[in-house]
mmCIF file of C-alpha atoms in Angstrom:
data_model
loop_
_atom_site.group_PDB
_atom_site.id
_atom_site.type_symbol
_atom_site.label_atom_id
_atom_site.label_comp_id
_atom_site.label_asym_id
_atom_site.label_seq_id
_atom_site.Cartn_x
_atom_site.Cartn_y
_atom_site.Cartn_z
ATOM 1 C CA UNK J 83 176.197 230.192 0.742
ATOM 2 C CA UNK J 84 174.273 229.803 4.056
ATOM 3 C CA UNK J 85 175.385 229.193 7.540
ATOM 4 C CA UNK J 86 174.127 226.129 9.618
ATOM 5 C CA UNK J 87 173.393 228.296 12.433
ATOM 6 C CA UNK J 88 169.560 226.588 13.269
ATOM 7 C CA UNK J 89 170.251 223.523 11.473
ATOM 8 C CA UNK J 90 168.482 220.880 13.139
ATOM 9 C CA UNK J 91 166.753 217.945 11.960
ATOM 10 C CA UNK J 92 163.360 218.529 12.917
ATOM 11 C CA UNK J 93 161.557 216.096 10.551
ATOM 12 C CA UNK J 94 161.954 213.671 8.142
ATOM 13 C CA UNK J 95 161.455 214.860 4.332
ATOM 14 C CA UNK J 96 164.724 212.757 2.659
ATOM 15 C CA UNK J 97 165.000 208.888 4.081
ATOM 16 C CA UNK J 98 168.609 210.605 5.648
ATOM 17 C CA UNK J 99 166.507 212.399 7.953
ATOM 18 C CA UNK J 100 166.540 210.865 11.850
ATOM 19 C CA UNK J 101 165.123 213.015 14.090
ATOM 20 C CA UNK J 102 166.183 210.573 17.085
ATOM 21 C CA UNK J 103 169.479 211.343 15.969
ATOM 22 C CA UNK J 104 170.958 215.076 17.385
ATOM 23 C CA UNK J 105 172.728 217.252 15.310
ATOM 24 C CA UNK J 106 176.042 218.332 17.261
ATOM 25 C CA UNK J 107 175.630 222.179 16.038
ATOM 26 C CA UNK J 108 179.075 223.411 17.125
ATOM 27 C CA UNK J 109 180.107 220.898 14.662
ATOM 28 C CA UNK J 110 177.816 221.719 12.427
ATOM 29 C CA UNK J 111 178.541 224.799 12.258
ATOM 30 C CA UNK J 112 182.733 224.214 11.931
ATOM 31 C CA UNK J 113 182.514 221.502 8.924
ATOM 32 C CA UNK J 114 180.681 224.047 6.877
ATOM 33 C CA UNK J 115 182.927 226.900 7.496
ATOM 34 C CA UNK J 116 186.001 224.198 6.496
ATOM 35 C CA UNK J 117 183.745 223.803 3.480
ATOM 36 C CA UNK J 118 183.955 227.409 2.538
ATOM 37 C CA UNK J 119 187.413 228.280 4.067
ATOM 38 C CA UNK J 120 188.616 225.359 1.125
ATOM 39 C CA UNK J 121 186.048 227.593 -1.223
ATOM 40 C CA UNK J 122 188.249 230.579 -0.695
ATOM 41 C CA UNK J 123 191.310 229.417 -0.351
ATOM 42 C CA UNK J 124 191.150 227.202 -4.182
ATOM 43 C CA UNK J 125 190.180 231.313 -5.290
ATOM 44 C CA UNK J 126 186.711 231.652 -5.630
ATOM 45 C CA UNK J 127 184.208 234.474 -4.403
ATOM 46 C CA UNK J 128 181.660 233.152 -2.002
ATOM 47 C CA UNK J 129 178.690 235.224 -1.002
ATOM 48 C CA UNK J 130 177.416 234.093 2.293
ATOM 49 C CA UNK J 131 173.233 234.544 3.010
ATOM 50 C CA UNK J 132 172.546 234.350 6.459
ATOM 51 C CA UNK J 133 170.674 231.806 7.813
ATOM 52 C CA UNK J 134 166.439 232.626 9.271
ATOM 53 C CA UNK J 135 165.490 231.158 12.755
ATOM 54 C CA UNK J 136 162.923 229.101 11.894
ATOM 55 C CA UNK J 137 164.594 227.058 8.680
ATOM 56 C CA UNK J 138 166.574 224.813 9.586
ATOM 57 C CA UNK J 139 167.732 223.145 5.857
ATOM 58 C CA UNK J 140 168.902 226.509 4.806
ATOM 59 C CA UNK J 141 172.291 225.954 4.759
ATOM 60 C CA UNK J 142 171.416 223.247 1.506
ATOM 61 C CA UNK J 143 171.536 226.618 -0.267
ATOM 62 C CA UNK J 144 171.409 224.976 -3.272
ATOM 63 C CA UNK J 145 167.906 224.340 -3.384
ATOM 64 C CA UNK J 146 167.213 228.220 -3.323
ATOM 65 C CA UNK J 147 167.492 228.690 -7.728
ATOM 66 C CA UNK J 148 169.442 228.041 -10.511
ATOM 67 C CA UNK J 149 171.397 230.550 -12.767
ATOM 68 C CA UNK J 150 172.374 230.244 -15.873
ATOM 69 C CA UNK J 151 174.322 233.048 -17.302
ATOM 70 C CA UNK J 152 173.147 235.922 -15.065
ATOM 71 C CA UNK J 153 169.123 234.222 -15.490
ATOM 72 C CA UNK J 154 168.199 233.039 -12.455
ATOM 73 C CA UNK J 155 164.501 230.689 -12.260
ATOM 74 C CA UNK J 156 163.940 230.354 -8.076
ATOM 75 C CA UNK J 157 162.787 227.605 -6.169
ATOM 76 C CA UNK J 158 159.172 226.569 -5.888
ATOM 77 C CA UNK J 159 159.683 224.056 -2.524
ATOM 78 C CA UNK J 160 157.356 220.955 -2.422
ATOM 79 C CA UNK J 161 157.911 220.375 1.298
ATOM 80 C CA UNK J 162 156.170 223.966 3.422
ATOM 81 C CA UNK J 163 158.838 222.959 6.382
ATOM 82 C CA UNK J 164 160.861 224.486 3.128
ATOM 83 C CA UNK J 165 158.507 226.597 1.512
ATOM 84 C CA UNK J 166 159.891 230.362 2.803
ATOM 85 C CA UNK J 167 163.403 229.607 2.058
ATOM 86 C CA UNK J 168 162.408 230.541 -1.217
ATOM 87 C CA UNK J 169 161.532 233.840 -0.633
ATOM 88 C CA UNK J 170 165.134 234.209 1.487
ATOM 89 C CA UNK J 171 166.740 232.657 -2.311
ATOM 90 C CA UNK J 172 164.987 235.665 -3.668
ATOM 91 C CA UNK J 173 166.239 238.930 -1.615
ATOM 92 C CA UNK J 174 169.593 237.299 -2.857
ATOM 93 C CA UNK J 175 168.888 236.890 -6.315
ATOM 94 C CA UNK J 176 166.624 239.953 -7.244
ATOM 95 C CA UNK J 177 169.187 242.967 -7.899
ATOM 96 C CA UNK J 178 171.504 242.220 -10.160
ATOM 97 C CA UNK J 179 170.324 239.211 -11.470
ATOM 98 C CA UNK J 180 167.895 238.414 -13.997
ATOM 99 C CA UNK J 181 165.032 236.868 -11.576
ATOM 100 C CA UNK J 182 162.055 234.491 -12.643
ATOM 101 C CA UNK J 183 159.835 233.670 -9.988
ATOM 102 C CA UNK J 184 158.494 230.021 -10.853
ATOM 103 C CA UNK J 185 155.373 228.570 -10.806
ATOM 104 C CA UNK J 186 156.217 225.040 -10.940
ATOM 105 C CA UNK J 187 157.397 222.997 -7.634
ATOM 106 C CA UNK J 188 160.999 222.679 -8.035
ATOM 107 C CA UNK J 189 164.622 222.917 -5.611
ATOM 108 C CA UNK J 190 166.804 224.822 -7.695
ATOM 109 C CA UNK J 191 170.274 223.585 -8.273
ATOM 110 C CA UNK J 192 169.452 220.090 -6.030
ATOM 111 C CA UNK J 193 167.448 218.817 -9.172
ATOM 112 C CA UNK J 194 169.202 220.952 -11.932
ATOM 113 C CA UNK J 195 172.590 220.957 -13.882
ATOM 114 C CA UNK J 196 174.423 223.328 -15.941
ATOM 115 C CA UNK J 197 177.155 221.795 -18.967
ATOM 116 C CA UNK J 198 178.062 224.933 -21.070
ATOM 117 C CA UNK J 199 180.137 223.091 -22.763
ATOM 118 C CA UNK J 200 178.363 220.293 -24.297
ATOM 119 C CA UNK J 201 175.663 220.160 -27.231
ATOM 120 C CA UNK J 202 176.464 224.271 -27.080
ATOM 121 C CA UNK J 203 175.512 224.281 -23.575
ATOM 122 C CA UNK J 204 172.666 221.736 -21.781
ATOM 123 C CA UNK J 205 170.728 221.170 -18.829
ATOM 124 C CA UNK J 206 170.179 218.170 -17.324
ATOM 125 C CA UNK J 207 167.037 218.238 -14.599
ATOM 126 C CA UNK J 208 165.888 215.027 -12.696
ATOM 127 C CA UNK J 209 163.176 214.445 -11.754
ATOM 128 C CA UNK J 210 160.354 211.617 -9.412
ATOM 129 C CA UNK J 211 160.438 212.521 -5.883
ATOM 130 C CA UNK J 212 160.618 216.837 -5.586
ATOM 131 C CA UNK J 213 160.785 218.479 -8.715
ATOM 132 C CA UNK J 214 158.192 218.729 -10.724
ATOM 133 C CA UNK J 215 158.682 217.144 -14.692
ATOM 134 C CA UNK J 216 156.305 220.469 -16.258
ATOM 135 C CA UNK J 217 158.926 222.712 -14.126
ATOM 136 C CA UNK J 218 161.484 221.491 -16.881
ATOM 137 C CA UNK J 219 159.544 222.819 -19.439
ATOM 138 C CA UNK J 220 159.161 226.227 -17.332
ATOM 139 C CA UNK J 221 162.895 226.076 -16.605
ATOM 140 C CA UNK J 222 164.002 225.416 -20.894
ATOM 141 C CA UNK J 223 162.230 229.091 -21.406
ATOM 142 C CA UNK J 224 163.124 231.166 -18.588
ATOM 143 C CA UNK J 225 166.876 229.780 -19.148
ATOM 144 C CA UNK J 226 167.112 229.286 -23.304
ATOM 145 C CA UNK J 227 169.179 226.305 -22.635
ATOM 146 C CA UNK J 228 167.865 222.982 -23.650
ATOM 147 C CA UNK J 229 166.691 221.267 -20.417
ATOM 148 C CA UNK J 230 167.144 217.371 -20.626
ATOM 149 C CA UNK J 231 164.957 215.335 -18.142
ATOM 150 C CA UNK J 232 166.356 211.990 -16.361
ATOM 151 C CA UNK J 233 163.914 209.894 -13.943
ATOM 152 C CA UNK J 234 165.507 209.240 -10.422
ATOM 153 C CA UNK J 235 164.003 206.179 -9.253
ATOM 154 C CA UNK J 236 166.082 205.769 -5.856
ATOM 155 C CA UNK J 237 163.600 207.582 -2.761
ATOM 156 C CA UNK J 238 167.996 207.867 -1.884
ATOM 157 C CA UNK J 239 168.635 210.070 -4.530
ATOM 158 C CA UNK J 240 165.952 212.261 -4.320
ATOM 159 C CA UNK J 241 167.627 214.833 -5.704
ATOM 160 C CA UNK J 242 169.766 214.790 -8.978
ATOM 161 C CA UNK J 243 171.834 216.217 -7.196
ATOM 162 C CA UNK J 244 173.051 213.346 -5.309
ATOM 163 C CA UNK J 245 173.540 210.964 -8.292
ATOM 164 C CA UNK J 246 175.449 213.260 -10.856
ATOM 165 C CA UNK J 247 177.976 215.824 -10.878
ATOM 166 C CA UNK J 248 178.846 218.006 -13.510
ATOM 167 C CA UNK J 249 183.160 217.223 -13.346
ATOM 168 C CA UNK J 250 183.087 220.050 -16.188
ATOM 169 C CA UNK J 251 182.075 221.772 -18.752
ATOM 170 C CA UNK J 252 180.987 218.936 -20.222
ATOM 171 C CA UNK J 253 182.232 215.730 -18.890
ATOM 172 C CA UNK J 254 179.825 213.957 -15.943
ATOM 173 C CA UNK J 255 179.562 211.735 -13.360
ATOM 174 C CA UNK J 256 176.575 209.623 -12.067
ATOM 175 C CA UNK J 257 175.587 206.616 -10.190
ATOM 176 C CA UNK J 258 172.886 204.695 -12.668
ATOM 177 C CA UNK J 259 171.400 202.377 -11.152
ATOM 178 C CA UNK J 260 169.552 206.127 -9.363
ATOM 179 C CA UNK J 261 168.184 206.438 -12.363
ATOM 180 C CA UNK J 262 165.480 204.537 -14.818
ATOM 181 C CA UNK J 263 166.366 202.215 -17.258
ATOM 182 C CA UNK J 264 165.154 204.746 -19.588
ATOM 183 C CA UNK J 265 167.066 207.754 -18.222
ATOM 184 C CA UNK J 266 170.717 205.750 -18.560
ATOM 185 C CA UNK J 267 170.042 205.156 -22.037
ATOM 186 C CA UNK J 268 169.443 209.086 -21.930
ATOM 187 C CA UNK J 269 172.986 209.373 -19.556
ATOM 188 C CA UNK J 270 174.830 206.934 -22.035
ATOM 189 C CA UNK J 271 173.599 208.450 -25.210
ATOM 190 C CA UNK J 272 174.818 211.581 -24.053
ATOM 191 C CA UNK J 273 177.752 211.132 -22.421
ATOM 192 C CA UNK J 274 179.288 207.804 -23.420
ATOM 193 C CA UNK J 275 182.980 208.710 -21.717
ATOM 194 C CA UNK J 276 181.204 209.478 -18.287
ATOM 195 C CA UNK J 277 182.627 208.720 -14.954
ATOM 196 C CA UNK J 278 180.567 205.689 -14.153
ATOM 197 C CA UNK J 279 179.998 205.441 -9.813
ATOM 198 C CA UNK J 280 178.707 203.055 -7.589
ATOM 199 C CA UNK J 281 176.115 202.518 -4.599
ATOM 200 C CA UNK J 282 178.754 202.941 -2.490
ATOM 201 C CA UNK J 283 180.338 205.730 -3.807
ATOM 202 C CA UNK J 284 176.739 207.301 -4.054
ATOM 203 C CA UNK J 285 175.615 206.582 -0.583
ATOM 204 C CA UNK J 286 179.028 207.770 0.471
ATOM 205 C CA UNK J 287 177.266 211.355 -0.943
ATOM 206 C CA UNK J 288 180.423 211.396 -3.465
ATOM 207 C CA UNK J 289 178.237 212.170 -6.215
ATOM 208 C CA UNK J 290 177.099 215.528 -3.826
ATOM 209 C CA UNK J 291 180.210 217.299 -5.025
ATOM 210 C CA UNK J 292 181.131 220.774 -6.297
ATOM 211 C CA UNK J 293 184.141 220.512 -9.152
ATOM 212 C CA UNK J 294 185.823 223.654 -10.652
ATOM 213 C CA UNK J 295 187.126 221.579 -13.602
ATOM 214 C CA UNK J 296 189.427 221.040 -11.715
ATOM 215 C CA UNK J 297 188.952 220.465 -8.353
ATOM 216 C CA UNK J 298 186.645 218.259 -7.869
ATOM 217 C CA UNK J 299 185.231 218.633 -3.926
ATOM 218 C CA UNK J 300 183.717 216.261 -1.537
ATOM 219 C CA UNK J 301 182.382 214.856 1.276
ATOM 220 C CA UNK J 302 185.928 212.258 3.313
ATOM 221 C CA UNK J 303 183.407 210.010 3.695
ATOM 222 C CA UNK J 304 183.341 209.174 -0.402
ATOM 223 C CA UNK J 305 187.672 207.786 -0.215
ATOM 224 C CA UNK J 306 186.305 205.596 -3.329
ATOM 225 C CA UNK J 307 185.193 207.966 -4.564
ATOM 226 C CA UNK J 308 188.248 210.484 -4.858
ATOM 227 C CA UNK J 309 190.662 207.746 -6.029
ATOM 228 C CA UNK J 310 188.088 207.482 -9.015
ATOM 229 C CA UNK J 311 188.066 211.525 -9.867
ATOM 230 C CA UNK J 312 192.092 211.572 -9.135
ATOM 231 C CA UNK J 313 192.435 208.450 -11.835
ATOM 232 C CA UNK J 314 190.544 210.792 -14.291
ATOM 233 C CA UNK J 315 192.858 213.580 -13.980
ATOM 234 C CA UNK J 316 190.863 215.587 -11.448
ATOM 235 C CA UNK J 317 192.775 217.020 -7.512
ATOM 236 C CA UNK J 318 190.345 215.813 -5.689
ATOM 237 C CA UNK J 319 189.745 217.644 -1.880
ATOM 238 C CA UNK J 320 188.025 216.092 0.386
ATOM 239 C CA UNK J 321 185.870 217.735 3.578
ATOM 240 C CA UNK J 322 184.537 216.235 6.124
ATOM 241 C CA UNK J 323 180.676 217.011 6.551
ATOM 242 C CA UNK J 324 179.094 214.341 8.718
ATOM 243 C CA UNK J 325 176.738 216.540 10.020
ATOM 244 C CA UNK J 326 174.982 217.990 7.095
ATOM 245 C CA UNK J 327 174.807 214.061 5.520
ATOM 246 C CA UNK J 328 171.709 213.525 8.931
ATOM 247 C CA UNK J 329 170.278 215.832 6.869
ATOM 248 C CA UNK J 330 170.358 214.205 3.756
ATOM 249 C CA UNK J 331 173.211 216.641 2.060
ATOM 250 C CA UNK J 332 177.047 217.260 1.906
ATOM 251 C CA UNK J 333 179.059 219.753 -0.421
ATOM 252 C CA UNK J 334 177.313 220.527 -3.807
ATOM 253 C CA UNK J 335 173.964 220.464 -1.808
ATOM 254 C CA UNK J 336 175.786 223.414 1.011
ATOM 255 C CA UNK J 337 176.936 225.533 -2.241
ATOM 256 C CA UNK J 338 174.605 227.309 -4.740
ATOM 257 C CA UNK J 339 177.394 228.108 -7.912
ATOM 258 C CA UNK J 340 176.349 231.618 -9.464
ATOM 259 C CA UNK J 341 176.591 231.462 -13.156
ATOM 260 C CA UNK J 342 177.196 235.300 -14.119
#
């Protein structure tokens, strides 16, 4: 995780960003700290990456890389405003991880999800707005895991992690309307028992969640999604990240999962 010490909305690179509405910096930091403490209280170890001036979106640390079994596929951001974030994440991952610098444009865990218990271990990968489809083949070579490409078609859900989430090692939840008809068919075939979300859930960033297989941490706004995951047998824990949503992210965007 990376604290929002320099978080502002200075530019608009997704539909959620409004440069005319000021961010409450103190509240953003307080909300972020609540999320970090929630993870720690659940028994998770949280590494903190130092925030850097001039990089207001570093708080969305999930975008900096994607790790599987100790191997890290680094990020190469689409927009120049975020390009320098990649070096900061690389410095963290290079030791003791096996870091691979990317050639193709990709935004890390924002567009990649790993399910180790599904089909022997597969990667779901989004494209359409940020990550180049060629990055999916590159990631497959680096990580040695099958990569399933999924096309995102709604600009409101510009990263995979705004439209789909792993609930545990084998099960996912997703909003069908964020994907192309062909990708919807792929998901239905791979995950016939998936927990389906609706647009209201997705717009509340209810799919931008972090799950340890039992506890599902999600945005306070996503009350409906919380009820759905509870009905599915998980324990929802709501955290208010209203300020981070101003930049187009929530719980998952703020957490890069380390898979050693």
